[in-house]
């Protein structure tokens, strides 16, 4: 080797070392950030981060099962919730590619038993992008309390829960809709001659080698399946039982962070779907929603850098999830949580993506809701509120004072039957955040539970004034203002 070649080889070696050191530093910084969220009880689950070169970081944090102290790992299986929708969308688009379906086909063309007065006006596109006008069954105030534990056949569920009178003319408005995706699952079964689970396995999971993904069946003994939890007034409790046949094509899949990495990489190829249809799948319509994907920029932690992303989040009893893709540099963040902490996942993902872009991440802060709940265990609600206000006046930078904190605390109290305390906390939230429509919606619900119909109506009306697209407030007002029958 001559002198020049030796110098070049030496320079390349130094460059490779520098790149490796930078990658290791990024991985360590991501791990530190996620660990801080975990230490503050704001995340418990598994994380995978990737860029154009491959996986940057993957790791489990906390417990997959708290009773047995079994740790989360990168191959722990989590329920995905609404991340399921992107897989449903892919199969529908594959059926389009095969000529078995067109996006402007009516619902009744493929489900002829569906009511014709509405089904003749609803297209497959309307179902995919949440513009069908069909009431979403999960928006019903009685669904989770009265029906979510009971098994139904697909046909019976469609008749009872996905065939309501339209809330608006199809295609004129956007309203997130699980009923629409349930119907898409029924169409997939009709056109493939398979169950929804079989169609996903044959068309996506099998070809991509996603061996740790599938349709979650409660009775199945599934190795490495995480248990789902949520926080109550006294700490973690097991999440309420849900019959997993009911989320169906809108939310019944499980997977791992590693399998979702395989899914992400496949979406850069044309293995599952021709490029033109894939582009159509990612093209947003109303409310920046495409076909099973949200398409909108994400602001990083310098408050200036905007990253073009396609993403979706999910929430289902005990589980919260988020998958964010930044296609320009093939960046991916997958976060799967089994303690219902969906309120922190987007914030955490933005911090991780900031690290990938060389931007210092925003550090998590202690949840003020936990401080309030701790105070409520030892003192009156008036004293807990005084504690909240004192900390907000003196240590605002040390705690997370976002409206979701008091909102979650109020619901924990409501779920524990402490209705008067819940009302007091929701009242504090609207006092602190008078422009937050969701705060009034929650207060309206608490008053409804207490039997105070007049105040429930007043707060739902105020919520609707602030957030006109709040379909829950619309539905609740219909029920509360309906004339009473003898």
XYZ file of C-alpha atoms in Angstrom:
486
model
C 0.000 0.000 0.000
C 1.503 3.348 -0.997
C 1.486 6.479 1.129
C -1.619 8.012 -0.552
C -3.668 4.849 -0.198
C -2.641 4.574 3.429
C -3.786 8.155 4.104
C -7.152 7.511 2.413
C -7.663 4.278 4.323
C -6.796 6.021 7.573
C -9.224 8.871 6.839
C -11.997 6.419 6.004
C -11.369 4.524 9.218
C -11.592 7.747 11.244
C -14.794 8.689 9.402
C -16.385 5.307 10.109
C -15.436 5.606 13.768
C -16.983 9.098 13.924
C -20.217 7.907 12.298
C -20.385 4.928 14.653
C -19.777 7.180 17.653
C -22.522 9.568 16.494
C -24.970 6.678 16.079
C -24.100 5.348 19.527
C -24.583 8.805 21.021
C -27.998 9.156 19.391
C -29.006 5.731 20.626
C -27.921 6.616 24.159
C -29.736 9.948 24.059
C -32.944 8.263 22.885
C -32.618 5.660 25.632
C -32.115 8.372 28.264
C -35.181 10.258 27.084
C -37.446 7.181 27.034
C -36.098 6.120 30.431
C -37.080 9.489 31.922
C -40.649 9.064 30.646
C -40.699 5.587 32.114
C -39.355 6.750 35.489
C -42.144 9.351 35.662
C -44.740 6.601 34.937
C -45.577 8.281 31.639
C -44.553 5.308 29.503
C -44.303 1.550 29.955
C -43.801 -0.621 26.911
C -41.500 -1.056 23.919
C -39.868 1.396 21.503
C -38.233 1.065 18.095
C -36.529 3.898 16.217
C -35.113 3.619 12.704
C -33.670 5.739 9.904
C -32.553 5.083 6.340
C -29.652 2.919 7.583
C -31.816 0.662 9.726
C -32.708 0.300 13.383
C -31.238 2.994 15.639
C -32.761 1.826 18.918
C -35.107 -0.876 20.134
C -35.820 -1.736 23.747
C -38.500 -2.709 26.235
C -39.191 -0.619 29.336
C -41.006 -1.739 32.458
C -43.285 -4.718 32.805
C -45.332 -6.699 30.301
C -47.082 -8.261 33.289
C -46.946 -6.514 36.642
C -48.365 -9.431 38.617
C -45.437 -11.671 37.633
C -42.917 -8.852 37.038
C -42.252 -10.026 33.484
C -40.325 -7.406 31.501
C -41.294 -5.797 28.227
C -38.950 -6.657 25.349
C -38.782 -5.739 21.646
C -40.695 -8.946 20.844
C -43.485 -8.389 23.378
C -46.884 -8.454 21.679
C -49.131 -5.423 22.256
C -52.681 -4.730 21.149
C -52.474 -2.041 18.460
C -55.884 -0.380 18.638
C -56.457 1.869 15.649
C -53.066 1.222 14.040
C -55.096 -1.749 12.755
C -56.806 0.630 10.316
C -53.740 0.968 8.073
C -53.705 -2.810 7.570
C -57.419 -2.834 6.758
C -56.813 -0.037 4.266
C -53.975 -1.983 2.623
C -56.170 -5.049 2.019
C -58.950 -2.869 0.582
C -56.448 -1.244 -1.784
C -55.144 -4.685 -2.780
C -58.702 -5.651 -3.697
C -58.855 -2.489 -5.832
C -55.628 -3.558 -7.551
C -57.175 -6.968 -8.238
C -60.272 -5.413 -9.809
C -62.603 -6.793 -7.133
C -63.485 -3.371 -5.795
C -63.548 0.284 -6.776
C -63.243 3.133 -4.307
C -66.418 4.766 -5.611
C -68.439 1.551 -5.211
C -71.372 1.946 -2.861
C -71.532 0.118 0.435
C -74.632 -1.798 -0.649
C -72.885 -3.129 -3.769
C -70.738 -5.332 -1.568
C -73.010 -5.656 1.475
C -76.430 -5.972 -0.204
C -78.197 -6.615 3.119
C -77.169 -3.190 4.420
C -79.966 -0.604 4.593
C -80.317 0.914 1.136
C -81.522 4.400 2.106
C -78.070 5.183 3.512
C -75.842 2.460 2.040
C -76.617 3.531 -1.538
C -75.075 6.959 -0.751
C -71.936 5.756 1.051
C -68.829 4.775 -0.928
C -65.770 2.749 0.015
C -63.769 5.999 0.019
C -66.157 7.489 2.567
C -65.520 4.529 4.857
C -61.744 4.747 4.430
C -61.421 8.458 5.164
C -64.097 8.866 7.869
C -66.578 10.888 5.840
C -69.455 8.362 5.684
C -71.716 10.059 8.232
C -72.474 6.711 9.915
C -72.482 7.079 13.709
C -69.369 5.520 15.246
C -70.318 2.816 17.717
C -67.523 3.774 20.126
C -69.030 7.264 20.439
C -72.171 5.864 21.999
C -72.142 6.726 25.727
C -73.548 3.298 26.585
C -71.438 1.041 24.342
C -68.513 0.354 26.664
C -70.674 0.003 29.745
C -73.391 -2.175 28.218
C -72.055 -3.990 25.156
C -68.257 -4.135 24.953
C -67.976 -7.433 26.850
C -70.478 -9.350 24.709
C -69.646 -11.413 21.606
C -71.410 -10.681 18.309
C -71.156 -12.132 14.835
C -69.982 -9.656 12.204
C -73.425 -9.537 10.584
C -75.249 -9.015 13.878
C -72.835 -6.306 14.952
C -73.284 -4.445 11.648
C -77.066 -4.482 12.071
C -77.033 -3.334 15.684
C -74.094 -0.930 15.851
C -73.012 0.135 12.334
C -76.320 0.889 10.608
C -77.523 4.022 12.343
C -79.152 7.047 10.732
C -76.568 9.316 9.091
C -75.225 12.239 11.100
C -74.421 14.142 7.877
C -74.503 13.629 4.127
C -71.640 11.323 3.080
C -68.588 13.210 1.846
C -69.563 16.578 3.339
C -67.864 16.331 6.745
C -65.138 14.408 8.571
C -65.790 12.475 11.775
C -63.525 9.707 13.090
C -65.461 6.516 12.682
C -64.828 2.981 13.913
C -68.106 1.771 12.407
C -66.769 2.562 8.930
C -63.727 0.361 9.413
C -65.845 -2.429 10.898
C -67.818 -2.368 7.642
C -64.589 -2.483 5.628
C -63.704 -5.677 7.476
C -67.064 -7.171 6.530
C -66.410 -6.238 2.879
C -62.965 -7.874 3.003
C -64.540 -11.106 4.270
C -67.214 -10.997 1.562
C -64.757 -10.439 -1.307
C -61.972 -12.777 -0.173
C -64.077 -15.619 1.176
C -61.866 -15.603 4.270
C -62.171 -14.251 7.750
C -60.608 -10.855 8.269
C -57.851 -12.519 10.320
C -57.078 -15.021 7.557
C -56.999 -12.304 4.889
C -54.476 -10.258 6.880
C -52.296 -13.300 7.487
C -52.274 -14.370 3.840
C -51.922 -10.939 2.291
C -49.630 -9.051 4.686
C -48.240 -10.863 7.710
C -47.148 -14.018 5.878
C -45.480 -12.329 2.886
C -43.624 -9.847 5.118
C -42.490 -12.394 7.686
C -44.463 -10.665 10.447
C -44.540 -13.799 12.596
C -45.480 -11.951 15.788
C -48.563 -10.173 14.430
C -52.160 -11.241 14.144
C -55.764 -10.905 15.220
C -56.017 -10.858 19.006
C -58.341 -13.519 20.406
C -58.713 -13.341 24.179
C -58.974 -17.112 24.640
C -55.787 -17.887 22.700
C -52.673 -18.687 24.743
C -50.387 -16.201 23.012
C -46.694 -16.262 23.991
C -45.215 -12.943 25.099
C -48.546 -11.081 25.028
C -48.481 -8.011 27.265
C -51.242 -7.503 29.815
C -53.103 -4.199 29.668
C -53.362 -1.785 32.601
C -54.627 1.661 33.439
C -54.136 4.067 36.312
C -56.864 4.344 38.943
C -56.977 6.522 42.067
C -54.826 3.994 43.923
C -52.371 3.253 41.103
C -52.300 0.644 38.347
C -55.263 -1.688 37.871
C -56.033 -4.278 35.219
C -57.833 -2.755 32.257
C -61.524 -3.650 31.793
C -62.266 -6.739 29.693
C -63.168 -6.121 26.051
C -64.424 -8.744 23.624
C -61.758 -8.469 20.905
C -64.236 -9.366 18.180
C -65.765 -5.906 18.532
C -62.852 -3.648 17.540
C -62.438 -6.033 14.559
C -61.026 -4.331 11.437
C -60.957 -1.006 13.284
C -58.695 -2.131 16.125
C -58.233 -5.842 16.936
C -54.684 -6.564 15.766
C -51.622 -7.194 17.901
C -47.976 -6.833 16.913
C -44.464 -6.037 18.109
C -42.201 -3.072 17.455
C -39.954 -5.376 15.405
C -42.788 -6.574 13.162
C -43.976 -3.006 12.645
C -40.469 -2.156 11.441
C -40.871 -4.857 8.751
C -44.228 -3.288 7.839
C -42.668 0.175 7.580
C -39.839 -0.991 5.308
C -42.283 -2.856 3.058
C -44.242 0.363 2.513
C -41.207 1.804 0.682
C -41.420 -1.053 -1.837
C -44.156 -2.140 -4.236
C -44.361 -5.688 -2.849
C -47.838 -5.333 -1.359
C -49.398 -2.715 -3.627
C -48.613 -0.992 -6.949
C -47.040 2.451 -6.511
C -49.984 4.490 -7.918
C -52.461 2.900 -5.510
C -50.017 3.238 -2.645
C -49.719 6.940 -3.414
C -53.509 7.179 -3.439
C -53.631 5.426 -0.064
C -51.350 8.105 1.410
C -53.145 11.085 -0.197
C -55.011 13.038 2.500
C -58.583 14.207 2.245
C -60.539 16.100 4.879
C -58.854 16.751 8.219
C -55.487 15.572 6.825
C -56.717 11.959 6.897
C -55.887 9.583 4.056
C -56.841 5.888 3.923
C -55.986 4.662 7.407
C -53.229 7.240 7.830
C -52.910 10.779 9.196
C -50.791 12.910 6.850
C -49.539 16.120 8.447
C -46.328 17.836 9.533
C -44.928 17.311 13.016
C -43.178 20.213 14.742
C -39.948 19.174 16.417
C -38.732 20.413 19.783
C -36.945 23.501 18.456
C -40.500 24.746 17.636
C -39.284 25.628 14.109
C -38.479 22.422 12.232
C -41.496 20.783 10.599
C -41.207 17.169 9.547
C -43.530 15.694 6.925
C -45.036 12.566 8.486
C -47.615 9.853 7.961
C -48.813 8.327 11.191
C -51.549 6.798 13.276
C -52.167 6.304 16.951
C -54.253 3.719 18.754
C -55.965 3.259 22.071
C -57.755 0.171 23.352
C -58.459 -1.050 26.904
C -55.069 -0.999 28.631
C -52.995 -0.147 25.547
C -51.864 3.013 23.750
C -49.816 3.033 20.552
C -48.303 5.325 17.968
C -46.473 4.739 14.684
C -44.900 7.735 12.948
C -43.121 7.555 9.600
C -41.044 10.413 8.153
C -40.568 9.156 4.585
C -38.039 11.747 3.395
C -35.254 10.132 5.480
C -37.048 6.823 6.092
C -37.329 7.609 9.783
C -39.669 5.581 11.954
C -40.778 5.765 15.569
C -42.965 2.985 16.998
C -44.087 3.249 20.619
C -46.327 0.576 22.165
C -47.547 1.098 25.741
C -49.512 -1.240 28.028
C -50.505 1.266 30.757
C -52.942 3.438 28.774
C -50.583 6.449 28.643
C -51.600 7.600 25.200
C -51.509 11.218 26.335
C -47.687 11.188 26.312
C -46.814 9.151 23.227
C -46.856 11.923 20.614
C -44.779 14.144 22.901
C -42.254 11.327 23.375
C -42.166 10.558 19.641
C -41.503 14.222 18.828
C -38.597 14.188 21.280
C -37.127 11.056 19.689
C -37.421 12.488 16.169
C -35.820 15.704 17.410
C -32.807 13.683 18.557
C -32.549 12.109 15.089
C -32.388 15.629 13.652
C -29.790 16.902 16.115
C -32.289 18.951 18.102
C -32.224 18.794 21.920
C -35.390 16.987 23.033
C -37.941 18.462 25.403
C -37.630 16.717 28.732
C -40.709 15.213 30.394
C -42.138 16.865 33.494
C -43.888 15.338 36.468
C -47.641 15.005 35.950
C -49.587 17.453 38.100
C -52.535 15.056 37.975
C -50.574 12.551 40.030
C -49.828 15.242 42.631
C -53.531 16.116 42.827
C -54.512 12.454 43.143
C -51.951 11.913 45.902
C -53.350 14.928 47.751
C -56.880 13.570 47.372
C -55.838 10.352 49.111
C -54.950 12.314 52.251
C -57.049 15.478 52.179
C -60.251 17.052 50.869
C -60.779 18.039 47.248
C -60.593 21.700 48.303
C -57.124 21.120 49.753
C -56.029 19.216 46.641
C -57.165 22.114 44.451
C -55.301 24.562 46.690
C -52.161 22.422 46.262
C -52.590 22.526 42.468
C -52.935 26.313 42.405
C -49.976 26.846 44.736
C -47.670 24.741 42.546
C -48.934 26.418 39.387
C -48.091 29.816 40.899
C -44.632 28.857 42.184
C -43.284 25.875 40.203
C -45.062 25.934 36.858
C -41.960 24.852 34.917
C -41.432 21.705 36.996
C -44.824 20.085 36.325
C -47.004 19.293 33.348
C -50.030 21.571 33.748
C -51.676 20.687 30.430
C -55.486 20.267 30.526
C -55.244 16.525 29.903
C -53.741 16.116 33.386
C -56.816 17.259 35.317
C -59.044 15.598 32.751
C -57.465 12.213 33.382
C -57.635 12.751 37.152
C -61.331 13.605 36.897
C -62.056 10.429 34.968
C -60.120 8.328 37.479
C -62.336 9.749 40.207
C -65.468 9.277 38.130
C -64.550 5.645 37.471
C -64.053 5.130 41.211
C -67.541 6.463 41.946
C -66.257 9.696 43.516
C -68.605 11.830 41.428
C -68.575 14.998 43.561
C -64.760 15.039 43.629
C -64.664 14.429 39.883
C -66.976 17.378 39.251
C -64.760 19.611 41.398
C -61.653 18.608 39.410
C -63.397 19.064 36.048
C -64.634 22.482 37.255
C -61.036 23.391 38.067
C -60.002 22.319 34.566
C -62.509 24.617 32.859
C -61.459 27.409 35.216
C -57.800 26.932 34.241
C -58.510 26.292 30.546
C -61.700 28.152 29.600
C -61.009 27.727 25.882
C -60.672 23.932 25.963
C -63.801 22.317 24.549
C -62.853 18.855 25.787
C -62.740 20.112 29.384
C -66.378 21.219 29.125
C -67.319 17.917 27.471
C -65.872 16.010 30.429
C -67.586 18.262 32.945
C -70.856 17.714 31.090
C -70.390 13.959 31.408
C -69.719 14.208 35.136
C -72.853 16.299 35.660
C -74.836 13.795 33.610
C -73.585 10.960 35.841
C -74.572 12.992 38.896
C -78.092 13.435 37.519
C -77.795 17.201 37.001
C -79.279 17.336 33.510
C -79.414 21.138 33.303
C -75.718 21.625 34.006
C -74.780 18.707 31.767
C -76.598 20.367 28.853
C -74.983 23.744 29.559
C -71.472 22.273 29.510
C -72.046 20.150 26.410
C -73.353 23.258 24.639
C -70.264 25.214 25.661
C -68.036 22.363 24.444
C -69.797 22.422 21.086
C -69.326 26.186 20.803
C -65.582 25.751 21.284
C -65.228 22.553 19.210
C -68.028 22.383 16.609
C -66.786 18.978 15.369
C -67.311 17.357 18.769
C -69.667 14.554 17.749
C -69.877 13.255 21.307
C -71.348 16.567 22.501
C -73.825 16.499 19.618
C -74.974 12.996 20.507
C -75.220 13.728 24.218
C -77.265 16.872 23.620
C -79.662 14.899 21.416
C -80.234 12.444 24.233
C -80.406 15.004 27.025
C -82.702 17.383 25.148
C -85.000 14.720 23.728
C -88.552 14.977 25.087
C -89.193 12.480 27.846
C -91.658 9.685 27.037
C -94.248 8.550 29.510
